[in-house]
Amino acid sequence: MAILWLLMALLMLSFVLLPFMRRRRGLIEQVPAGHPDAADPAAYGFMRQEELDVRMPGADQDLLDVLELVQRTQDHRAASQLLAGTGTAGEERWQRVQAFAGAAALELQQRPGGVHETPGGQWLRVWRAEQPKDAGGAAVYAEFLVQQAWRTSTPGTDDFRIIMEEARDACGQAALLSPGDPVPYIVELSVARGLAYSQAEFDQLWLKILDRAPHHMGAHLAALHHWCEKWHGSREQAYAFAEAAAARAPQGSLLAALPLFAVFEHLPEVNLVASFYQSEVVTKAMHGALHAVHSARPDDPMLAHVRHLLIFFLVRAERWQEAMHQLIHVDGHVGALPWTLSDDPAAEFAVYRALAVAGYEANGGSPATLSG
């Protein structure tokens, strides 16, 4: 089995390198059936790599339309209206706040501004200046500051601390403008991780979230980062937090998938042995996530997040058909873990997708046998 997984790793590498080598050498080669590079995404209705949307995990056409309008016109009003019409109780508001903040941060990164150039993301600054009492704009600005801290500075440095402290103040302002909204406090969870809140400070913050949205998946994912070994907790604490949340999750909640995220956060740096992904701990976490996916509402905004992580684990565990079943639901959007950890999320997703297709076809599968 170890040899098989080594071969799979080599296939992953060849999938990345072969197209490049062919372009350089001007060669046209026949690739054997079942090889990842032989997989044609279009045969399964999948999008080609260059068409994959890296901005979000799944479809939100209203958000996409507004993002396009705001970035084209640099007018924030459509974003303000969309958030004003998005309820505070569910996951959708949190994802939209992240998307707007991320778009502004990316614009600023691409156009930092200068003597004769307006910096990117100016629409967010205008939004805050023109509508200081707009709760949506306040939340987006707080999240923008958090993303700026992680993007542009190093934890522990003065620059990082200064931006994070400004973000903490912005979270407080956003919370005052929308008292029942959990989003400002969820944004502050990243501040808590960056500034190393004390146990008492973190507990107080977490209780504010639980009072407003006790089953919020996005909030639990943000808190899970805090309890991970690489930050302020341990593997045992992260697993305990995830399993407790899964145990008290109501029917239809995606919190049952949280242990799989805990497993992902504590994966070994290098592991090409498939048996690890078929171990009891990983298998149990995958089954919990699969159950959560099957029980969740089809329109749950967090469903795509869980499906993307399942694709990663199912491919590693060589459960090809199940991986393909998840792929047909999320293909086209790759703005989710684990792909966003890569410098090229679309390419990373495409590698796993090709491996799933190759394994599926090697076991007798075809486009005609794949169903939703």
PDB file of C-alpha atoms in Angstrom, residues 23-268:
ATOM      1  CA  ARG A  23       4.888  22.706 -24.087  1.00  0.00           C
ATOM      2  CA  ARG A  24       8.651  23.106 -23.827  1.00  0.00           C
ATOM      3  CA  ARG A  25       9.473  20.113 -26.003  1.00  0.00           C
ATOM      4  CA  GLY A  26       6.607  20.562 -28.455  1.00  0.00           C
ATOM      5  CA  LEU A  27       5.613  16.916 -27.997  1.00  0.00           C
ATOM      6  CA  ILE A  28       2.203  15.324 -28.375  1.00  0.00           C
ATOM      7  CA  GLU A  29       2.084  12.141 -26.325  1.00  0.00           C
ATOM      8  CA  GLN A  30      -0.498   9.467 -25.680  1.00  0.00           C
ATOM      9  CA  VAL A  31      -1.232   9.079 -21.973  1.00  0.00           C
ATOM     10  CA  PRO A  32      -2.437   5.705 -20.668  1.00  0.00           C
ATOM     11  CA  ALA A  33      -6.017   5.381 -19.434  1.00  0.00           C
ATOM     12  CA  GLY A  34      -6.337   5.887 -15.698  1.00  0.00           C
ATOM     13  CA  HIS A  35      -3.428   8.344 -15.559  1.00  0.00           C
ATOM     14  CA  PRO A  36      -4.408  11.687 -13.980  1.00  0.00           C
ATOM     15  CA  ASP A  37      -3.114  13.613 -16.977  1.00  0.00           C
ATOM     16  CA  ALA A  38      -5.477  11.650 -19.235  1.00  0.00           C
ATOM     17  CA  ALA A  39      -8.534  12.862 -17.344  1.00  0.00           C
ATOM     18  CA  ASP A  40     -10.670  15.325 -19.268  1.00  0.00           C
ATOM     19  CA  PRO A  41     -12.637  17.461 -16.775  1.00  0.00           C
ATOM     20  CA  ALA A  42     -15.138  18.336 -19.470  1.00  0.00           C
ATOM     21  CA  ALA A  43     -16.129  14.663 -19.809  1.00  0.00           C
ATOM     22  CA  TYR A  44     -17.662  14.911 -16.315  1.00  0.00           C
ATOM     23  CA  GLY A  45     -18.968  18.420 -16.742  1.00  0.00           C
ATOM     24  CA  PHE A  46     -16.062  19.758 -14.686  1.00  0.00           C
ATOM     25  CA  MET A  47     -14.561  23.169 -15.391  1.00  0.00           C
ATOM     26  CA  ARG A  48     -11.050  23.496 -16.687  1.00  0.00           C
ATOM     27  CA  GLN A  49      -8.441  24.696 -14.247  1.00  0.00           C
ATOM     28  CA  GLU A  50      -8.233  28.210 -15.675  1.00  0.00           C
ATOM     29  CA  GLU A  51     -11.997  28.642 -15.224  1.00  0.00           C
ATOM     30  CA  LEU A  52     -12.103  27.745 -11.513  1.00  0.00           C
ATOM     31  CA  ASP A  53     -13.243  30.544  -9.193  1.00  0.00           C
ATOM     32  CA  VAL A  54     -10.813  30.924  -6.276  1.00  0.00           C
ATOM     33  CA  ARG A  55     -12.826  33.596  -4.440  1.00  0.00           C
ATOM     34  CA  MET A  56     -15.373  31.442  -2.603  1.00  0.00           C
ATOM     35  CA  PRO A  57     -16.100  27.788  -1.783  1.00  0.00           C
ATOM     36  CA  GLY A  58     -19.435  27.575  -3.559  1.00  0.00           C
ATOM     37  CA  ALA A  59     -21.921  29.520  -5.603  1.00  0.00           C
ATOM     38  CA  ASP A  60     -23.479  32.730  -4.271  1.00  0.00           C
ATOM     39  CA  GLN A  61     -24.666  34.510  -7.401  1.00  0.00           C
ATOM     40  CA  ASP A  62     -25.995  37.559  -5.556  1.00  0.00           C
ATOM     41  CA  LEU A  63     -22.604  38.043  -3.939  1.00  0.00           C
ATOM     42  CA  LEU A  64     -20.742  37.510  -7.230  1.00  0.00           C
ATOM     43  CA  ASP A  65     -22.955  40.035  -9.011  1.00  0.00           C
ATOM     44  CA  VAL A  66     -22.459  42.644  -6.289  1.00  0.00           C
ATOM     45  CA  LEU A  67     -18.714  42.044  -6.074  1.00  0.00           C
ATOM     46  CA  GLU A  68     -18.391  42.538  -9.819  1.00  0.00           C
ATOM     47  CA  LEU A  69     -20.433  45.746  -9.670  1.00  0.00           C
ATOM     48  CA  VAL A  70     -18.515  47.177  -6.700  1.00  0.00           C
ATOM     49  CA  GLN A  71     -15.113  46.422  -8.180  1.00  0.00           C
ATOM     50  CA  ARG A  72     -16.095  47.750 -11.616  1.00  0.00           C
ATOM     51  CA  THR A  73     -17.676  50.985 -10.354  1.00  0.00           C
ATOM     52  CA  GLN A  74     -15.779  51.380  -7.050  1.00  0.00           C
ATOM     53  CA  ASP A  75     -19.178  52.216  -5.530  1.00  0.00           C
ATOM     54  CA  HIS A  76     -19.876  50.516  -2.195  1.00  0.00           C
ATOM     55  CA  ARG A  77     -23.647  51.015  -2.105  1.00  0.00           C
ATOM     56  CA  ALA A  78     -24.577  47.654  -3.625  1.00  0.00           C
ATOM     57  CA  ALA A  79     -22.436  45.888  -0.996  1.00  0.00           C
ATOM     58  CA  SER A  80     -24.111  47.862   1.761  1.00  0.00           C
ATOM     59  CA  GLN A  81     -27.561  46.946   0.445  1.00  0.00           C
ATOM     60  CA  LEU A  82     -26.704  43.255   0.116  1.00  0.00           C
ATOM     61  CA  LEU A  83     -25.455  42.998   3.708  1.00  0.00           C
ATOM     62  CA  ALA A  84     -28.419  45.011   4.992  1.00  0.00           C
ATOM     63  CA  GLY A  85     -30.683  42.366   3.464  1.00  0.00           C
ATOM     64  CA  THR A  86     -28.645  39.422   4.786  1.00  0.00           C
ATOM     65  CA  GLY A  87     -29.853  38.073   8.108  1.00  0.00           C
ATOM     66  CA  THR A  88     -27.532  37.967  11.092  1.00  0.00           C
ATOM     67  CA  ALA A  89     -28.617  34.562  12.378  1.00  0.00           C
ATOM     68  CA  GLY A  90     -27.060  32.310   9.715  1.00  0.00           C
ATOM     69  CA  GLU A  91     -23.721  31.620   8.092  1.00  0.00           C
ATOM     70  CA  GLU A  92     -24.322  33.655   4.917  1.00  0.00           C
ATOM     71  CA  ARG A  93     -23.583  37.057   6.442  1.00  0.00           C
ATOM     72  CA  TRP A  94     -20.227  35.871   7.782  1.00  0.00           C
ATOM     73  CA  GLN A  95     -19.181  34.513   4.368  1.00  0.00           C
ATOM     74  CA  ARG A  96     -20.232  37.686   2.589  1.00  0.00           C
ATOM     75  CA  VAL A  97     -18.352  39.879   5.071  1.00  0.00           C
ATOM     76  CA  GLN A  98     -15.253  37.759   4.463  1.00  0.00           C
ATOM     77  CA  ALA A  99     -15.682  37.987   0.700  1.00  0.00           C
ATOM     78  CA  PHE A 100     -16.005  41.785   0.638  1.00  0.00           C
ATOM     79  CA  ALA A 101     -13.059  42.218   2.994  1.00  0.00           C
ATOM     80  CA  GLY A 102     -10.958  39.783   0.978  1.00  0.00           C
ATOM     81  CA  ALA A 103     -11.788  41.588  -2.263  1.00  0.00           C
ATOM     82  CA  ALA A 104     -10.712  44.941  -0.777  1.00  0.00           C
ATOM     83  CA  ALA A 105      -7.516  43.430   0.649  1.00  0.00           C
ATOM     84  CA  LEU A 106      -6.640  41.830  -2.689  1.00  0.00           C
ATOM     85  CA  GLU A 107      -7.273  45.094  -4.536  1.00  0.00           C
ATOM     86  CA  LEU A 108      -4.957  46.915  -2.137  1.00  0.00           C
ATOM     87  CA  GLN A 109      -2.288  44.258  -2.580  1.00  0.00           C
ATOM     88  CA  GLN A 110      -2.489  44.594  -6.363  1.00  0.00           C
ATOM     89  CA  ARG A 111      -2.637  48.404  -6.316  1.00  0.00           C
ATOM     90  CA  PRO A 112      -0.918  49.734  -3.177  1.00  0.00           C
ATOM     91  CA  GLY A 113      -1.210  53.284  -4.490  1.00  0.00           C
ATOM     92  CA  GLY A 114       1.314  56.029  -4.877  1.00  0.00           C
ATOM     93  CA  VAL A 115       1.759  59.662  -5.763  1.00  0.00           C
ATOM     94  CA  HIS A 116      -0.417  59.449  -8.870  1.00  0.00           C
ATOM     95  CA  GLU A 117      -2.416  56.301  -8.133  1.00  0.00           C
ATOM     96  CA  THR A 118      -5.417  55.694  -5.896  1.00  0.00           C
ATOM     97  CA  PRO A 119      -4.896  52.578  -3.730  1.00  0.00           C
ATOM     98  CA  GLY A 120      -7.087  49.559  -4.377  1.00  0.00           C
ATOM     99  CA  GLY A 121     -10.063  48.921  -2.136  1.00  0.00           C
ATOM    100  CA  GLN A 122     -10.821  52.627  -1.883  1.00  0.00           C
ATOM    101  CA  TRP A 123     -14.542  51.836  -2.013  1.00  0.00           C
ATOM    102  CA  LEU A 124     -14.300  50.310   1.483  1.00  0.00           C
ATOM    103  CA  ARG A 125     -12.704  53.448   2.921  1.00  0.00           C
ATOM    104  CA  VAL A 126     -15.411  55.567   1.291  1.00  0.00           C
ATOM    105  CA  TRP A 127     -18.044  53.219   2.666  1.00  0.00           C
ATOM    106  CA  ARG A 128     -16.797  53.707   6.228  1.00  0.00           C
ATOM    107  CA  ALA A 129     -16.450  57.471   5.764  1.00  0.00           C
ATOM    108  CA  GLU A 130     -19.882  58.007   4.198  1.00  0.00           C
ATOM    109  CA  GLN A 131     -21.816  55.483   6.320  1.00  0.00           C
ATOM    110  CA  PRO A 132     -20.104  55.325   9.734  1.00  0.00           C
ATOM    111  CA  LYS A 133     -23.268  53.852  11.308  1.00  0.00           C
ATOM    112  CA  ASP A 134     -23.585  51.050   8.731  1.00  0.00           C
ATOM    113  CA  ALA A 135     -23.129  47.772  10.639  1.00  0.00           C
ATOM    114  CA  GLY A 136     -22.236  45.853   7.490  1.00  0.00           C
ATOM    115  CA  GLY A 137     -19.499  48.261   6.495  1.00  0.00           C
ATOM    116  CA  ALA A 138     -18.102  48.241  10.030  1.00  0.00           C
ATOM    117  CA  ALA A 139     -17.916  44.428  10.057  1.00  0.00           C
ATOM    118  CA  VAL A 140     -16.266  44.324   6.612  1.00  0.00           C
ATOM    119  CA  TYR A 141     -13.684  46.890   7.706  1.00  0.00           C
ATOM    120  CA  ALA A 142     -12.855  44.914  10.861  1.00  0.00           C
ATOM    121  CA  GLU A 143     -12.383  41.745   8.813  1.00  0.00           C
ATOM    122  CA  PHE A 144     -10.320  43.709   6.263  1.00  0.00           C
ATOM    123  CA  LEU A 145      -7.912  44.783   9.026  1.00  0.00           C
ATOM    124  CA  VAL A 146      -7.598  41.199  10.270  1.00  0.00           C
ATOM    125  CA  GLN A 147      -6.803  39.947   6.777  1.00  0.00           C
ATOM    126  CA  GLN A 148      -4.307  42.767   6.285  1.00  0.00           C
ATOM    127  CA  ALA A 149      -2.496  41.805   9.471  1.00  0.00           C
ATOM    128  CA  TRP A 150      -2.113  38.179   8.397  1.00  0.00           C
ATOM    129  CA  ARG A 151      -1.257  39.075   4.783  1.00  0.00           C
ATOM    130  CA  THR A 152       1.279  41.850   5.300  1.00  0.00           C
ATOM    131  CA  SER A 153       3.012  41.283   8.636  1.00  0.00           C
ATOM    132  CA  THR A 154       4.375  38.554  10.871  1.00  0.00           C
ATOM    133  CA  PRO A 155       2.716  37.490  14.152  1.00  0.00           C
ATOM    134  CA  GLY A 156       4.695  38.778  17.099  1.00  0.00           C
ATOM    135  CA  THR A 157       5.995  41.886  15.351  1.00  0.00           C
ATOM    136  CA  ASP A 158       5.030  45.457  16.251  1.00  0.00           C
ATOM    137  CA  ASP A 159       3.363  45.992  12.861  1.00  0.00           C
ATOM    138  CA  PHE A 160       1.193  42.910  13.338  1.00  0.00           C
ATOM    139  CA  ARG A 161       0.196  43.904  16.865  1.00  0.00           C
ATOM    140  CA  ILE A 162      -0.692  47.486  15.817  1.00  0.00           C
ATOM    141  CA  ILE A 163      -2.977  46.320  12.986  1.00  0.00           C
ATOM    142  CA  MET A 164      -4.589  43.675  15.190  1.00  0.00           C
ATOM    143  CA  GLU A 165      -5.283  46.161  17.967  1.00  0.00           C
ATOM    144  CA  GLU A 166      -6.924  48.454  15.419  1.00  0.00           C
ATOM    145  CA  ALA A 167      -8.954  45.451  14.243  1.00  0.00           C
ATOM    146  CA  ARG A 168     -10.049  44.759  17.825  1.00  0.00           C
ATOM    147  CA  ASP A 169     -11.325  48.336  18.146  1.00  0.00           C
ATOM    148  CA  ALA A 170     -13.113  47.978  14.801  1.00  0.00           C
ATOM    149  CA  CYS A 171     -14.781  44.767  16.027  1.00  0.00           C
ATOM    150  CA  GLY A 172     -16.056  46.614  19.080  1.00  0.00           C
ATOM    151  CA  GLN A 173     -17.509  49.400  16.933  1.00  0.00           C
ATOM    152  CA  ALA A 174     -19.198  46.870  14.618  1.00  0.00           C
ATOM    153  CA  ALA A 175     -20.683  45.024  17.597  1.00  0.00           C
ATOM    154  CA  LEU A 176     -22.186  48.241  18.984  1.00  0.00           C
ATOM    155  CA  LEU A 177     -23.876  48.931  15.644  1.00  0.00           C
ATOM    156  CA  SER A 178     -25.502  45.476  15.514  1.00  0.00           C
ATOM    157  CA  PRO A 179     -25.922  44.078  19.043  1.00  0.00           C
ATOM    158  CA  GLY A 180     -27.436  40.722  18.043  1.00  0.00           C
ATOM    159  CA  ASP A 181     -24.975  40.029  15.230  1.00  0.00           C
ATOM    160  CA  PRO A 182     -22.348  37.348  15.982  1.00  0.00           C
ATOM    161  CA  VAL A 183     -20.117  38.364  13.046  1.00  0.00           C
ATOM    162  CA  PRO A 184     -18.073  41.106  14.807  1.00  0.00           C
ATOM    163  CA  TYR A 185     -17.258  38.632  17.568  1.00  0.00           C
ATOM    164  CA  ILE A 186     -16.366  35.907  15.055  1.00  0.00           C
ATOM    165  CA  VAL A 187     -13.975  38.365  13.397  1.00  0.00           C
ATOM    166  CA  GLU A 188     -12.483  39.006  16.828  1.00  0.00           C
ATOM    167  CA  LEU A 189     -11.655  35.302  17.196  1.00  0.00           C
ATOM    168  CA  SER A 190      -8.839  35.867  14.673  1.00  0.00           C
ATOM    169  CA  VAL A 191      -7.715  38.851  16.732  1.00  0.00           C
ATOM    170  CA  ALA A 192      -7.735  36.656  19.839  1.00  0.00           C
ATOM    171  CA  ARG A 193      -5.506  34.134  18.086  1.00  0.00           C
ATOM    172  CA  GLY A 194      -3.130  36.800  16.797  1.00  0.00           C
ATOM    173  CA  LEU A 195      -2.842  38.708  20.067  1.00  0.00           C
ATOM    174  CA  ALA A 196      -2.831  35.579  22.257  1.00  0.00           C
ATOM    175  CA  TYR A 197      -5.829  36.410  24.435  1.00  0.00           C
ATOM    176  CA  SER A 198      -5.745  34.968  27.924  1.00  0.00           C
ATOM    177  CA  GLN A 199      -8.004  32.020  28.704  1.00  0.00           C
ATOM    178  CA  ALA A 200     -10.450  34.302  30.510  1.00  0.00           C
ATOM    179  CA  GLU A 201     -10.546  36.805  27.618  1.00  0.00           C
ATOM    180  CA  PHE A 202     -11.115  34.070  25.063  1.00  0.00           C
ATOM    181  CA  ASP A 203     -13.834  32.394  27.140  1.00  0.00           C
ATOM    182  CA  GLN A 204     -15.655  35.717  27.525  1.00  0.00           C
ATOM    183  CA  LEU A 205     -15.526  36.293  23.756  1.00  0.00           C
ATOM    184  CA  TRP A 206     -16.693  32.750  22.996  1.00  0.00           C
ATOM    185  CA  LEU A 207     -19.667  33.085  25.351  1.00  0.00           C
ATOM    186  CA  LYS A 208     -20.801  36.202  23.461  1.00  0.00           C
ATOM    187  CA  ILE A 209     -20.834  34.161  20.252  1.00  0.00           C
ATOM    188  CA  LEU A 210     -22.656  31.226  21.844  1.00  0.00           C
ATOM    189  CA  ASP A 211     -25.307  33.614  23.175  1.00  0.00           C
ATOM    190  CA  ARG A 212     -25.989  34.851  19.632  1.00  0.00           C
ATOM    191  CA  ALA A 213     -25.315  31.815  17.422  1.00  0.00           C
ATOM    192  CA  PRO A 214     -24.609  28.616  19.402  1.00  0.00           C
ATOM    193  CA  HIS A 215     -24.398  26.375  16.318  1.00  0.00           C
ATOM    194  CA  HIS A 216     -22.532  28.698  13.958  1.00  0.00           C
ATOM    195  CA  MET A 217     -20.138  26.544  11.907  1.00  0.00           C
ATOM    196  CA  GLY A 218     -17.931  29.448  10.823  1.00  0.00           C
ATOM    197  CA  ALA A 219     -17.495  30.527  14.434  1.00  0.00           C
ATOM    198  CA  HIS A 220     -16.533  27.014  15.499  1.00  0.00           C
ATOM    199  CA  LEU A 221     -13.968  26.751  12.703  1.00  0.00           C
ATOM    200  CA  ALA A 222     -12.408  30.050  13.779  1.00  0.00           C
ATOM    201  CA  ALA A 223     -12.324  28.928  17.424  1.00  0.00           C
ATOM    202  CA  LEU A 224     -10.840  25.571  16.429  1.00  0.00           C
ATOM    203  CA  HIS A 225      -7.790  27.373  15.003  1.00  0.00           C
ATOM    204  CA  HIS A 226      -7.230  28.961  18.409  1.00  0.00           C
ATOM    205  CA  TRP A 227      -7.193  25.551  20.143  1.00  0.00           C
ATOM    206  CA  CYS A 228      -4.838  23.906  17.642  1.00  0.00           C
ATOM    207  CA  GLU A 229      -1.364  22.784  18.577  1.00  0.00           C
ATOM    208  CA  LYS A 230       0.300  25.374  16.334  1.00  0.00           C
ATOM    209  CA  TRP A 231      -1.423  28.241  18.156  1.00  0.00           C
ATOM    210  CA  HIS A 232      -2.645  28.293  21.749  1.00  0.00           C
ATOM    211  CA  GLY A 233      -3.804  24.757  22.452  1.00  0.00           C
ATOM    212  CA  SER A 234      -2.899  21.172  21.694  1.00  0.00           C
ATOM    213  CA  ARG A 235      -4.048  18.274  19.573  1.00  0.00           C
ATOM    214  CA  GLU A 236      -6.028  16.945  22.530  1.00  0.00           C
ATOM    215  CA  GLN A 237      -7.729  20.289  23.199  1.00  0.00           C
ATOM    216  CA  ALA A 238      -8.628  20.773  19.538  1.00  0.00           C
ATOM    217  CA  TYR A 239     -10.027  17.248  19.234  1.00  0.00           C
ATOM    218  CA  ALA A 240     -11.995  17.660  22.476  1.00  0.00           C
ATOM    219  CA  PHE A 241     -13.442  20.996  21.322  1.00  0.00           C
ATOM    220  CA  ALA A 242     -14.440  19.563  17.919  1.00  0.00           C
ATOM    221  CA  GLU A 243     -15.923  16.359  19.299  1.00  0.00           C
ATOM    222  CA  ALA A 244     -17.923  18.202  21.966  1.00  0.00           C
ATOM    223  CA  ALA A 245     -19.369  20.532  19.319  1.00  0.00           C
ATOM    224  CA  ALA A 246     -20.237  17.575  17.084  1.00  0.00           C
ATOM    225  CA  ALA A 247     -21.897  15.724  19.963  1.00  0.00           C
ATOM    226  CA  ARG A 248     -24.247  18.596  20.812  1.00  0.00           C
ATOM    227  CA  ALA A 249     -24.953  19.528  17.189  1.00  0.00           C
ATOM    228  CA  PRO A 250     -28.658  19.531  16.299  1.00  0.00           C
ATOM    229  CA  GLN A 251     -29.982  17.368  13.475  1.00  0.00           C
ATOM    230  CA  GLY A 252     -28.926  18.786  10.110  1.00  0.00           C
ATOM    231  CA  SER A 253     -26.016  20.787  11.527  1.00  0.00           C
ATOM    232  CA  LEU A 254     -22.641  20.632   9.806  1.00  0.00           C
ATOM    233  CA  LEU A 255     -20.938  20.804  13.203  1.00  0.00           C
ATOM    234  CA  ALA A 256     -20.797  17.001  12.993  1.00  0.00           C
ATOM    235  CA  ALA A 257     -17.997  17.560  10.459  1.00  0.00           C
ATOM    236  CA  LEU A 258     -15.855  19.612  12.854  1.00  0.00           C
ATOM    237  CA  PRO A 259     -13.660  16.664  13.961  1.00  0.00           C
ATOM    238  CA  LEU A 260     -12.476  16.257  10.357  1.00  0.00           C
ATOM    239  CA  PHE A 261     -11.241  19.846  10.411  1.00  0.00           C
ATOM    240  CA  ALA A 262      -9.425  19.090  13.683  1.00  0.00           C
ATOM    241  CA  VAL A 263      -7.733  16.101  12.044  1.00  0.00           C
ATOM    242  CA  PHE A 264      -6.717  18.261   9.087  1.00  0.00           C
ATOM    243  CA  GLU A 265      -5.205  20.920  11.355  1.00  0.00           C
ATOM    244  CA  HIS A 266      -2.948  18.281  12.924  1.00  0.00           C
ATOM    245  CA  LEU A 267      -1.837  16.307   9.874  1.00  0.00           C
ATOM    246  CA  PRO A 268       1.840  15.353   9.859  1.00  0.00           C
TER     247      PRO A 268
END
